[in-house]
mmCIF file of C-alpha atoms in Angstrom:
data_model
loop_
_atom_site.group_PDB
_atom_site.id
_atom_site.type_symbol
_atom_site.label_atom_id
_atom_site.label_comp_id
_atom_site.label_asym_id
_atom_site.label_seq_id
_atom_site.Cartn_x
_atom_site.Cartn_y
_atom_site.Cartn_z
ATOM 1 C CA UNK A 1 -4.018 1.494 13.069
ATOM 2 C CA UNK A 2 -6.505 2.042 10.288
ATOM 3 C CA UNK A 3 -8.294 4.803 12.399
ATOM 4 C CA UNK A 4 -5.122 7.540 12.733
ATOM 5 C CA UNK A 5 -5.800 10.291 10.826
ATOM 6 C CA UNK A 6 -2.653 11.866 11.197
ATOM 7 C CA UNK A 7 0.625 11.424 13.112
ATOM 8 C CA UNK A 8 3.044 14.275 13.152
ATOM 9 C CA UNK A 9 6.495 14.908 15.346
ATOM 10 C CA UNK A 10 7.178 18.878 16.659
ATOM 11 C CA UNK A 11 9.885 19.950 18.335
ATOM 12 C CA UNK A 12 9.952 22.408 21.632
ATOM 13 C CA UNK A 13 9.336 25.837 19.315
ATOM 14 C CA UNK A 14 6.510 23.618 17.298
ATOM 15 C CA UNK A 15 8.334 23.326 13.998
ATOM 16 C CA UNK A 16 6.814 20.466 12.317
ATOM 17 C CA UNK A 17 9.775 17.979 11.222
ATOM 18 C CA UNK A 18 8.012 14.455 10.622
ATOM 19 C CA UNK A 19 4.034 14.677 9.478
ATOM 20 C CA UNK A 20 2.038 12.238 7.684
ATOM 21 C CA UNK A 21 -1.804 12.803 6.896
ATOM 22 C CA UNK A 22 -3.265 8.972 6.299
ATOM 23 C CA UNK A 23 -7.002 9.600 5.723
ATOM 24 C CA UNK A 24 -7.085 13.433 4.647
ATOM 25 C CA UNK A 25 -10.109 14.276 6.834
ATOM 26 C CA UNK A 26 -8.496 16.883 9.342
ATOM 27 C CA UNK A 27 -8.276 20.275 8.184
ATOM 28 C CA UNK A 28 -5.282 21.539 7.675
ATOM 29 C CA UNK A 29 -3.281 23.251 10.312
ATOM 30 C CA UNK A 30 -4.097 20.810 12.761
ATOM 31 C CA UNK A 31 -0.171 21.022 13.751
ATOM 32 C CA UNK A 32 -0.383 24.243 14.788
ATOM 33 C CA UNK A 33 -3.802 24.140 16.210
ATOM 34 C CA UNK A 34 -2.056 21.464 18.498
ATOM 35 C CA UNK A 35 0.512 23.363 19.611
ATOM 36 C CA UNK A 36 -1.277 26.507 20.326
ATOM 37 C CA UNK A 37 -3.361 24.667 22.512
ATOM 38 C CA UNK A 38 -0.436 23.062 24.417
ATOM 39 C CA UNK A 39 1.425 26.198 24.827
ATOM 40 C CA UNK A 40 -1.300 28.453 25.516
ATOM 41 C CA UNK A 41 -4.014 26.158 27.849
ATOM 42 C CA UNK A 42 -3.735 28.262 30.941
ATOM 43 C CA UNK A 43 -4.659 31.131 29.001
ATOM 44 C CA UNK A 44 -7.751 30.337 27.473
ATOM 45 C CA UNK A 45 -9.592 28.817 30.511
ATOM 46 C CA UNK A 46 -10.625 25.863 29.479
ATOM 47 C CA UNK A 47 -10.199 23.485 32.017
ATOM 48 C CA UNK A 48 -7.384 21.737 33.363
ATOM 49 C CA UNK A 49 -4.055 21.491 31.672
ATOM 50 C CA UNK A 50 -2.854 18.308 30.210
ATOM 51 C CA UNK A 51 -0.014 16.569 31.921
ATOM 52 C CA UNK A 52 3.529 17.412 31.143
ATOM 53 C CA UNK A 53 3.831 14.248 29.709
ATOM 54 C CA UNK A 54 1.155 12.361 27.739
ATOM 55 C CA UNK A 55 -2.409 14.425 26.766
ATOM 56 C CA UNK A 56 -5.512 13.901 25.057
ATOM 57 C CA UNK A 57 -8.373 16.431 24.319
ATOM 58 C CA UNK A 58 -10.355 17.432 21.141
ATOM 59 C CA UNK A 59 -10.615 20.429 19.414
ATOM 60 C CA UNK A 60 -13.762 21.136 16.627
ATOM 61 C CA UNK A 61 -14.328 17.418 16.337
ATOM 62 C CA UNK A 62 -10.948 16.432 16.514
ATOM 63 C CA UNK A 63 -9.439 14.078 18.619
ATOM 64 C CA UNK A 64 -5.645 15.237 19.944
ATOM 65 C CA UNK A 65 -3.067 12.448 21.636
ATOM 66 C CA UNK A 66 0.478 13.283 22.554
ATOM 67 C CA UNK A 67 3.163 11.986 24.236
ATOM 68 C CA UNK A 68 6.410 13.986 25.151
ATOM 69 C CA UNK A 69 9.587 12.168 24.707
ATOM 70 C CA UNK A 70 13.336 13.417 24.692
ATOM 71 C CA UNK A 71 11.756 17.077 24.154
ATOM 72 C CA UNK A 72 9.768 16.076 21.155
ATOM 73 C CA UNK A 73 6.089 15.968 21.136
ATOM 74 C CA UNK A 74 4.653 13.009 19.011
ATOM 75 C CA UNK A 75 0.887 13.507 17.936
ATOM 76 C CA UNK A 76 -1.712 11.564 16.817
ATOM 77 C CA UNK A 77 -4.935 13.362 15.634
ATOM 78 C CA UNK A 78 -8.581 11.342 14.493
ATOM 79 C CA UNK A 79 -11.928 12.349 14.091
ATOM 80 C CA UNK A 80 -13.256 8.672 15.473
ATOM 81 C CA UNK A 81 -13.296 7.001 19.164
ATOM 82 C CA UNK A 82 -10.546 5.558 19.619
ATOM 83 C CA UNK A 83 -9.075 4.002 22.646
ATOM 84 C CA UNK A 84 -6.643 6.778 24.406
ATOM 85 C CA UNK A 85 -4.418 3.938 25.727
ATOM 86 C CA UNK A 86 -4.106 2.369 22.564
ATOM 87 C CA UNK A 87 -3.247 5.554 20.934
ATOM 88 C CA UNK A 88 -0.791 6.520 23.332
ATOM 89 C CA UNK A 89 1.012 3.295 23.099
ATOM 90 C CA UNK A 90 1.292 3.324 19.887
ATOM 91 C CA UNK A 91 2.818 6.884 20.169
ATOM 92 C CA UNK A 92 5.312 5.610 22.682
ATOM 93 C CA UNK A 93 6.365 2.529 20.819
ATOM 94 C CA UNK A 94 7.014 4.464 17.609
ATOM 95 C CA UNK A 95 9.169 6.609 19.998
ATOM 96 C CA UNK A 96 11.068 3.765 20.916
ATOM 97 C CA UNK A 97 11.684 2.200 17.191
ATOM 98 C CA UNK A 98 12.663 5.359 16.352
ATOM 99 C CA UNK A 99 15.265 5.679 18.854
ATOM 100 C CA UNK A 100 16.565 2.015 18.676
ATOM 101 C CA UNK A 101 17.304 2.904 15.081
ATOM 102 C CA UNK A 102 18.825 6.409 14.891
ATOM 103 C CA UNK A 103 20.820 5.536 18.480
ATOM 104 C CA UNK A 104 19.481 8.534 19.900
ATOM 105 C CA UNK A 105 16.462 10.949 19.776
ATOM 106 C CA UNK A 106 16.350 14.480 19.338
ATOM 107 C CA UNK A 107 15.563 17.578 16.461
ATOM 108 C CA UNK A 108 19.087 16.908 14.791
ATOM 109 C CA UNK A 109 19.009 13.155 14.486
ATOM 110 C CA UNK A 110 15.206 13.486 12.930
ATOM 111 C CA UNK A 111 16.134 16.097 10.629
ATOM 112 C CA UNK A 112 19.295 14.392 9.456
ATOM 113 C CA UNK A 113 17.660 10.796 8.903
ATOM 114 C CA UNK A 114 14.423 11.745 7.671
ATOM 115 C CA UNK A 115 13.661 9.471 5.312
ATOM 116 C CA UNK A 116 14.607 6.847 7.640
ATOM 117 C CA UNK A 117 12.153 7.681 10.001
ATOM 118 C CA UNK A 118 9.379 8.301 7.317
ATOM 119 C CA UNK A 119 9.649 4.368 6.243
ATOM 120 C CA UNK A 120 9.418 3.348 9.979
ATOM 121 C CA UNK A 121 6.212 5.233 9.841
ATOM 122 C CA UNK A 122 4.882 3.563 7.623
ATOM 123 C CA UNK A 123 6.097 0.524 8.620
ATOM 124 C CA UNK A 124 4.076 0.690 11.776
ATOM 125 C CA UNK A 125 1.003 2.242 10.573
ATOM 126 C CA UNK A 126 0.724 0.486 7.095
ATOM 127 C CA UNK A 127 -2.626 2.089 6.326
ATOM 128 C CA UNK A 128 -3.973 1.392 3.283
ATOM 129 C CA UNK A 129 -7.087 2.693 1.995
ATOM 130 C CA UNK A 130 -8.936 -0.193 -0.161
ATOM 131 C CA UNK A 131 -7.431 -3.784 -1.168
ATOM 132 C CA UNK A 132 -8.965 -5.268 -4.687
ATOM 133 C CA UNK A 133 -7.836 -8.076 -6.928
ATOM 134 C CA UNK A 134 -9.705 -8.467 -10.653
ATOM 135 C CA UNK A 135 -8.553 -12.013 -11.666
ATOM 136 C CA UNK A 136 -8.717 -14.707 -14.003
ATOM 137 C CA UNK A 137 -8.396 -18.152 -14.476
ATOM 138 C CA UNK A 138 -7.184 -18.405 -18.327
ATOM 139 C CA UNK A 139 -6.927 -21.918 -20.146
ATOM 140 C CA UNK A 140 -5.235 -22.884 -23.067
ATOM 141 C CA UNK A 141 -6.179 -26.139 -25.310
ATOM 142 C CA UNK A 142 -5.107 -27.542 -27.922
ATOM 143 C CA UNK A 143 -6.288 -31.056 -27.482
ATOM 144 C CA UNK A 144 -8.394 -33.171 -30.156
ATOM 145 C CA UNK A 145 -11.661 -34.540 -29.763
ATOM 146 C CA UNK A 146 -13.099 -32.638 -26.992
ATOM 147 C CA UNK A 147 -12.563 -34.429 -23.756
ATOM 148 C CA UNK A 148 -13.806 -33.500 -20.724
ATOM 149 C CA UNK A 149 -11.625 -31.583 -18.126
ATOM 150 C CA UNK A 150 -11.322 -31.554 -14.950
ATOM 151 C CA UNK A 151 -10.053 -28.085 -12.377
ATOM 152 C CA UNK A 152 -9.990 -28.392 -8.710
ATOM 153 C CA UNK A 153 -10.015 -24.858 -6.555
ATOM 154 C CA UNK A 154 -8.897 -24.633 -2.959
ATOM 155 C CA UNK A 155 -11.101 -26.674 -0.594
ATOM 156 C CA UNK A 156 -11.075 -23.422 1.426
ATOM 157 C CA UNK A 157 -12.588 -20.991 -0.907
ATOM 158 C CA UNK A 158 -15.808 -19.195 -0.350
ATOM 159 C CA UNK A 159 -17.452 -16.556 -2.679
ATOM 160 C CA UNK A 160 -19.297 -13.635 -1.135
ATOM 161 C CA UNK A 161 -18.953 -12.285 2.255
ATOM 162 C CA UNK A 162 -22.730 -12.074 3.163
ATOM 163 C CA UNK A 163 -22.140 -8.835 4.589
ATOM 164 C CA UNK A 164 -19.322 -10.317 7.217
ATOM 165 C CA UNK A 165 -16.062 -9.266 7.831
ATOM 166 C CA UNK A 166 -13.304 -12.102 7.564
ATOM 167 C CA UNK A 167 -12.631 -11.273 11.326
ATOM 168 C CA UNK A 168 -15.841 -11.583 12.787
ATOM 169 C CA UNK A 169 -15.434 -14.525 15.445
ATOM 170 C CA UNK A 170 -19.250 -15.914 14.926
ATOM 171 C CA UNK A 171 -18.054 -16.463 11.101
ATOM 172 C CA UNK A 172 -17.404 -20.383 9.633
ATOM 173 C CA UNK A 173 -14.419 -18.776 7.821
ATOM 174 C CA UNK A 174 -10.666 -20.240 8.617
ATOM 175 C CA UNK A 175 -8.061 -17.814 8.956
ATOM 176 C CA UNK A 176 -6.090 -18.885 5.845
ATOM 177 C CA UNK A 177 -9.558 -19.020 3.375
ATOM 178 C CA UNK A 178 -9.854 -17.469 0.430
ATOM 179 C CA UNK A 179 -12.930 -15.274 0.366
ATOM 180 C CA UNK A 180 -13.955 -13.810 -3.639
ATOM 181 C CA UNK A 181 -16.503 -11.448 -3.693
ATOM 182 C CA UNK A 182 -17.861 -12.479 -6.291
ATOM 183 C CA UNK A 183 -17.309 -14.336 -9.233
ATOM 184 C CA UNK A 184 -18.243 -15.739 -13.004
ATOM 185 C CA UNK A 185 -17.191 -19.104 -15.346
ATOM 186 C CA UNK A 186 -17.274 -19.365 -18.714
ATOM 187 C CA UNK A 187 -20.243 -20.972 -20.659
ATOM 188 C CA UNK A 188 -18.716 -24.609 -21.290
ATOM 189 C CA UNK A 189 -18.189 -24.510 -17.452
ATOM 190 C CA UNK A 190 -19.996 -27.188 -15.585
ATOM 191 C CA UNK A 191 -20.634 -26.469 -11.379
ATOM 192 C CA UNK A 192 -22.207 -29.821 -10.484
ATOM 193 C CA UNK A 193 -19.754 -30.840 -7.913
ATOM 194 C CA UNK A 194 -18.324 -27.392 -7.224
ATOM 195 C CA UNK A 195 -20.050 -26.509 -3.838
ATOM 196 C CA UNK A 196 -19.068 -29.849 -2.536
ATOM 197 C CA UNK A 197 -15.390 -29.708 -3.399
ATOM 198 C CA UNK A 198 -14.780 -27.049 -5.422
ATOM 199 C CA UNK A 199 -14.223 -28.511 -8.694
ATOM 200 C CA UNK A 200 -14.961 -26.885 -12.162
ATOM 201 C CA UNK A 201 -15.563 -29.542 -15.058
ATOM 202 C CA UNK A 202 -15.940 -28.571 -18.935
ATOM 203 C CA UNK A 203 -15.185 -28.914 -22.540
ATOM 204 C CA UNK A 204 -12.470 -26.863 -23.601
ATOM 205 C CA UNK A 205 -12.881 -24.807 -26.864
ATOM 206 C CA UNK A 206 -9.307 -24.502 -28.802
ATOM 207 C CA UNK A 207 -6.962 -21.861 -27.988
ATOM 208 C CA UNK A 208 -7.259 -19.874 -25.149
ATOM 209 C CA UNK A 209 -10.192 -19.026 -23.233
ATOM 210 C CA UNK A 210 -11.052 -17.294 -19.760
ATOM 211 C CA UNK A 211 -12.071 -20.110 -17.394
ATOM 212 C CA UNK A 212 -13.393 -18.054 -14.232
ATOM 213 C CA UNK A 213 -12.635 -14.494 -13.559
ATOM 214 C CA UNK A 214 -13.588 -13.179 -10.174
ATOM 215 C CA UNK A 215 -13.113 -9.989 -7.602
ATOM 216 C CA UNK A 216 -11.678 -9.959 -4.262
ATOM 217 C CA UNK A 217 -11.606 -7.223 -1.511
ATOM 218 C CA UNK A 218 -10.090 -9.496 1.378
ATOM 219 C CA UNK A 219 -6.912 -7.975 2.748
ATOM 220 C CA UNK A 220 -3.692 -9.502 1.125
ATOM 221 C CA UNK A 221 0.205 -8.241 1.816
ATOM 222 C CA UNK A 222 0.961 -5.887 -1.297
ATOM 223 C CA UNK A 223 4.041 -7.239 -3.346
ATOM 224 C CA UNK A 224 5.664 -3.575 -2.944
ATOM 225 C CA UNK A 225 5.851 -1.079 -0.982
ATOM 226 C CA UNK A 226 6.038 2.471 -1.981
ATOM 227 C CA UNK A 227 7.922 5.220 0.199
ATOM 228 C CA UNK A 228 7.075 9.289 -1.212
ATOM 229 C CA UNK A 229 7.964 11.825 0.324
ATOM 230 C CA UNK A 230 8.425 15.626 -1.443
ATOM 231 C CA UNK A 231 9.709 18.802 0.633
ATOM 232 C CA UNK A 232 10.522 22.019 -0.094
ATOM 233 C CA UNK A 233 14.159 22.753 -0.975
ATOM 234 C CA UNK A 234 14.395 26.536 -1.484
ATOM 235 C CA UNK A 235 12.094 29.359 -2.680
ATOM 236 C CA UNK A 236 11.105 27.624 -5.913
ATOM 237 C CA UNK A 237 12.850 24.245 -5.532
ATOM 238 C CA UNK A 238 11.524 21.053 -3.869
ATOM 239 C CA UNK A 239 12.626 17.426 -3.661
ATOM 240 C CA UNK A 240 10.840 14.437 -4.260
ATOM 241 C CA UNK A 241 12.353 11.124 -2.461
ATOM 242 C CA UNK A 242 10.887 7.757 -4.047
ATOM 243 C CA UNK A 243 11.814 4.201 -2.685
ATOM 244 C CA UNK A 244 9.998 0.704 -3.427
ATOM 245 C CA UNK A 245 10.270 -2.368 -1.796
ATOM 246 C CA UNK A 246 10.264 -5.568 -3.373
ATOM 247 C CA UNK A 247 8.418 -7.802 -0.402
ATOM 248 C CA UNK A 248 8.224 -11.174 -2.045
ATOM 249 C CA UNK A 249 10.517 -13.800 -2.373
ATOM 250 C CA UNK A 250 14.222 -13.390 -3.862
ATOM 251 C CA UNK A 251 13.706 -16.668 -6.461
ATOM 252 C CA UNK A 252 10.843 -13.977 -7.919
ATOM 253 C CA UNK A 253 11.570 -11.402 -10.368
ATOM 254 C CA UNK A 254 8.994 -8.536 -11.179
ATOM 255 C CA UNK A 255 9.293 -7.055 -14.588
ATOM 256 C CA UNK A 256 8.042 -4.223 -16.995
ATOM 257 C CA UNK A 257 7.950 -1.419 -14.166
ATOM 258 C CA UNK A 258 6.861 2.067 -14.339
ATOM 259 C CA UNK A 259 6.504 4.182 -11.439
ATOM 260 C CA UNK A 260 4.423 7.636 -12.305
ATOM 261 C CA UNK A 261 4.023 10.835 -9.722
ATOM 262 C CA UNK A 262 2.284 13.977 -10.599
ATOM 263 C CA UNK A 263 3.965 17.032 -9.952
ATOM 264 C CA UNK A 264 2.753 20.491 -9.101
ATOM 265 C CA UNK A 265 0.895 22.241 -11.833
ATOM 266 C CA UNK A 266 3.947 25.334 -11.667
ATOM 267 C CA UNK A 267 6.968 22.619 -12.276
ATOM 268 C CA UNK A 268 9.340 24.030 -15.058
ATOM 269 C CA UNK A 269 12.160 21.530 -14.681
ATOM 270 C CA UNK A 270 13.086 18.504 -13.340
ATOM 271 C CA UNK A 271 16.658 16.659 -12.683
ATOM 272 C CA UNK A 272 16.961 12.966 -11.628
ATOM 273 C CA UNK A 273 19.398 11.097 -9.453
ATOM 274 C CA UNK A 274 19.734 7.584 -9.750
ATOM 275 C CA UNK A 275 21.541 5.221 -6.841
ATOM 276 C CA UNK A 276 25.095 4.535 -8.216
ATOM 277 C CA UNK A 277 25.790 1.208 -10.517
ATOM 278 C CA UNK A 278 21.628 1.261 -11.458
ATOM 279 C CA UNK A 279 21.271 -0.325 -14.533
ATOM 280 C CA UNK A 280 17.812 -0.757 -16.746
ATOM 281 C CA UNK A 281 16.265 2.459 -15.415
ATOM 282 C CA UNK A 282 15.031 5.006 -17.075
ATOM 283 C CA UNK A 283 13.644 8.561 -15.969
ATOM 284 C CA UNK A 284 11.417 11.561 -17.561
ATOM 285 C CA UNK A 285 9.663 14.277 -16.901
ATOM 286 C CA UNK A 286 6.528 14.629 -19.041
ATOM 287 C CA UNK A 287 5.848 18.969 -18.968
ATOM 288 C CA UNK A 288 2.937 18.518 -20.587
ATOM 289 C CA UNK A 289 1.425 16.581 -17.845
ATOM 290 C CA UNK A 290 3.694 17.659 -15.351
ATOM 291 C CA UNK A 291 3.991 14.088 -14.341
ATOM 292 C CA UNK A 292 7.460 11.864 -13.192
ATOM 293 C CA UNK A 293 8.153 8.710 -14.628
ATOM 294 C CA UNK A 294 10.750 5.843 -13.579
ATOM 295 C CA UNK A 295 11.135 3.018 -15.259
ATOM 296 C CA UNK A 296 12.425 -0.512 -14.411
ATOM 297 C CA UNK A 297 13.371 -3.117 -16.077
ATOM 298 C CA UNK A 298 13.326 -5.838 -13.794
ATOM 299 C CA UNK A 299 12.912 -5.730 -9.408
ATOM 300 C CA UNK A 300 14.194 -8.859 -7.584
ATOM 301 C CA UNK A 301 11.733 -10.076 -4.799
ATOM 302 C CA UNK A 302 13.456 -8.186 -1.019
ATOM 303 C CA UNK A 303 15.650 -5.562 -2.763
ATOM 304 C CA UNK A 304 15.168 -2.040 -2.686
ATOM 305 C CA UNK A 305 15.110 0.740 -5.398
ATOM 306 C CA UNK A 306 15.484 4.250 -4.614
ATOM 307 C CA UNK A 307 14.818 7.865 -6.590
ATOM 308 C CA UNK A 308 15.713 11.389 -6.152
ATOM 309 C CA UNK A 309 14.369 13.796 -8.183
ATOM 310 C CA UNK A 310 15.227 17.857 -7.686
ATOM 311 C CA UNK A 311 12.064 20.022 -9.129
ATOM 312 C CA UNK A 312 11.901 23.565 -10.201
ATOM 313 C CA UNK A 313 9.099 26.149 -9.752
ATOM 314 C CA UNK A 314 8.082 28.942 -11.784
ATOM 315 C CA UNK A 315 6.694 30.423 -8.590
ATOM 316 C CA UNK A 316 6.303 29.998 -5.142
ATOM 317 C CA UNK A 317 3.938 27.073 -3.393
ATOM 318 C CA UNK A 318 0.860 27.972 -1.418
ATOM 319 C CA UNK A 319 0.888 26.086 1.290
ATOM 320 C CA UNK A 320 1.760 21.986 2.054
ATOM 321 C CA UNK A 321 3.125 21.257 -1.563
ATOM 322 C CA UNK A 322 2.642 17.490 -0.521
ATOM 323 C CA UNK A 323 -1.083 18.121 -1.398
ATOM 324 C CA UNK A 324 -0.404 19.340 -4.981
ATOM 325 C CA UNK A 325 1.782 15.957 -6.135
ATOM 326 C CA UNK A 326 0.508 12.428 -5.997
ATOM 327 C CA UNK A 327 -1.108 10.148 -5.845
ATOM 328 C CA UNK A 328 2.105 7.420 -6.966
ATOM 329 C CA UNK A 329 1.053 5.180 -9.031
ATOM 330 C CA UNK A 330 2.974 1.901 -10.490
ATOM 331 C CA UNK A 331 2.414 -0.898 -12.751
ATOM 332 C CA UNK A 332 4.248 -3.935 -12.948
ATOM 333 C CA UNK A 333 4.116 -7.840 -13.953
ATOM 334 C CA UNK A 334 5.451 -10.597 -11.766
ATOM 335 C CA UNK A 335 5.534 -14.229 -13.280
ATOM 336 C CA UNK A 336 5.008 -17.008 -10.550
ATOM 337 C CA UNK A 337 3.406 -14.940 -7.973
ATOM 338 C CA UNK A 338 0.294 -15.291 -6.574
ATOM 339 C CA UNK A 339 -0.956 -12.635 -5.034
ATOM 340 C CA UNK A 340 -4.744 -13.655 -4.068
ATOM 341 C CA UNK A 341 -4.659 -17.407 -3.065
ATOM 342 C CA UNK A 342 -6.575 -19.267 -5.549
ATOM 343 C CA UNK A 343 -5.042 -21.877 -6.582
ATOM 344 C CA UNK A 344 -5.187 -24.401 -9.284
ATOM 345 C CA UNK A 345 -4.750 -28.230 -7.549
ATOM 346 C CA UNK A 346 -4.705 -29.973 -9.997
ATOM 347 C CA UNK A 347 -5.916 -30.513 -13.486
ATOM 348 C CA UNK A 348 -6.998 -33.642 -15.655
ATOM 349 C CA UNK A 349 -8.354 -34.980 -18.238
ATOM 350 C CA UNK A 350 -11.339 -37.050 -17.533
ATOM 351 C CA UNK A 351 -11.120 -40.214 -19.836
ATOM 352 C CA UNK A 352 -7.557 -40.813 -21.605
ATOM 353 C CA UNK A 353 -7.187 -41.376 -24.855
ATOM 354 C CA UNK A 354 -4.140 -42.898 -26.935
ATOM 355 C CA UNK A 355 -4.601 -40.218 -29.848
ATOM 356 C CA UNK A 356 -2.994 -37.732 -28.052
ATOM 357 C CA UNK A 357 0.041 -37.465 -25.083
ATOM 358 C CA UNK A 358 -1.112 -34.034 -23.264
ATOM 359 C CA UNK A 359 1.704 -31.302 -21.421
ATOM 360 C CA UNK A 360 -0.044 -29.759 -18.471
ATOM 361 C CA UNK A 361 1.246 -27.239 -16.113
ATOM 362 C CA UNK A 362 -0.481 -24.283 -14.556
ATOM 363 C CA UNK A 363 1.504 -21.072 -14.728
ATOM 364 C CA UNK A 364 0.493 -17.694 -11.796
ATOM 365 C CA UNK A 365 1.301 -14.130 -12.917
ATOM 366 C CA UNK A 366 0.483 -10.792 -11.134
ATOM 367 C CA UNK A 367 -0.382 -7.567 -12.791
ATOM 368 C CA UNK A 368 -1.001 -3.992 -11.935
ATOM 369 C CA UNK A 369 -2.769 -2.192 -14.291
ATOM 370 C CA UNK A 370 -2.953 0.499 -10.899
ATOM 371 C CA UNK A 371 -1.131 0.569 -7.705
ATOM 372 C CA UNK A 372 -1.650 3.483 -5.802
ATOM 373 C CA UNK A 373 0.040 5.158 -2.916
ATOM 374 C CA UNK A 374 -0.337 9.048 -1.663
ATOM 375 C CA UNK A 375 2.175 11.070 -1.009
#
């Protein structure tokens, strides 16, 4: 639900006690702009009020959709047309997950399982703002008397869109292609017989070399996912919640982790809590760019790692202290994972020669140089 700006949870009195902003394009205050409107409608004459229920209607450009469940309102708010129903059963579903996890649903059991409810948020909307893959194809050779080689792509892969999306219906494009945006090959590379079956041919030059290195913006299921959330805690103390979830396959291993937050600008101290028996993490504060840091040594593919971290002010937040930390960012390596589709089928050497007895074997590794996710 790429086009929900924001999706927030008050109670009767209007106290905000679940809010996420997803695109950042509705001023601030919408909560209470929400409520106001609710509360007061018969007031300020404008029109019919909205039913008890469910509602829609837009303030300055803003689009408002509630539904009223248990005594809870749940709002959606987006600056686009959207379809109402959609919206509104999207609003009710998320209503019902909620409830089938925390066994019932009211203020207390929100409050008291916050984070719970956060990651089944973002479980259901899973917005994320751009997808992009830079990636090579490297090579290395060591063979004698420069034969020719042979490197067969997927028979499904395309390069460049042509301005179309991968779902548009009229497009040639399976459902499991690989689309690149673009793409180039090294100079020894030969494309004769690459747009009828996608295979590369060249002369290898010793050592190793860059084959093909090539961009991709099609949409691809990230290898973690990153839960932040940061709240106020007192006067001049907030707390910063940080969990990542491996979602790849248990035989993988990701290593070489580091998971970096800024921090308000007024942050004097930090203190961190690690989950008990965690082993190969490390934690810091860096003051002089008020910035967290949690390091990993190693994340096994489906497991879960999670952070606390208590902060100290030297004076009070102005306003939503969510918008003075972030974006998370995290960098990581993960041997035998593919993360964009191209593959390698096979590789060979054109004519064989008894001067030399050749290993090959083609090896896929995923790096993040930056993996973002806002708070």
């Amino acid at each position: 639900m790429a086009m929900i700006s924001q999706l927030f949870v008050l109670s009767q009195r209007g106290d905000n006690i679940v809010f996420r902003d997803y695109r950042g394009e509705v001023q601030k205050g919408s909560a209470e702009i929400f409520f106001r409107k609710v509360k007061f409608w018969k007031d300020d004459g404008d029109g019919d009020a909205p039913p008890a229920f469910v509602g829609i209607f837009n303030v300055d450009g803003v689009n408002y959709f509630h539904v009223r469940v248990s005594g809870l309102l749940f709002v959606a708010t987006t600056r686009v047309n959207v379809s109402p129903s959609l919206v509104l059963e999207l609003l009710q579903r998320i209503a019902r997950v909620i409830k089938d996890y925390l066994g019932v649903l009211n203020e207390d059991s929100l409050r008291k399982n916050f984070v719970l409810v956060y990651e089944l948020l973002d479980e259901v909307i899973g917005y994320i703002l751009t997808f992009e893959i830079d990636g090579t194809i490297q090579m290395k050779s060591y063979l004698t008397g420069n034969p020719e080689i042979r490197l067969a792509l997927n028979d499904d892969l395309n390069i460049g869109r042509r301005g179309r999306s991968i779902y548009d219906y009229s497009s040639s494009y399976g459902s499991g292609a690989v689309i690149l945006d673009d793409c180039n090959f090294h100079e020894s590379v030969h494309l004769d017989s690459f747009d009828i079956d996608r295979t590369l041919t060249l002369v290898p030059s010793d050592g190793e070399f860059s084959v093909m290195s090539y961009r991709m913006t099609q949409e691809f299921k990230p290898p973690f996912r990153i839960n932040a959330l940061l709240e106020a805690a007192g006067s001049l103390k907030a707390e910063v919640i940080l969990k990542i979830r491996a979602d790849f396959s248990p035989s993988v291993t990701a290593n070489s982790i580091l998971v970096q937050m800024p921090v308000p600008i007024y942050t004097t101290r930090v203190s961190f809590e690690l989950e008990p028996g965690t082993v190969g993490n490390t934690t810091d504060f860096k003051e002089s760019s008020k910035r967290l840091e949690w390091g990993l040594k190693k994340i096994v593919g489906g497991s879960e790692h999670t952070l606390r971290a208590k902060l100290t002010f030297a004076q009070e937040p102005h306003g939503n202290i969510a918008k003075e930390a972030g974006p998370v960012s995290m960098t990581f390596t993960i041997p035998m994972f593919n993360a964009s589709g191209l593959k390698v089928k096979y590789l060979q050497i054109a004519k064989k020669s008894n001067t030399y007895n050749p290993y090959r074997w083609v090896r896929y590794v995923t790096q993040a140089n930056s993996y973002v996710a806002r708070l």
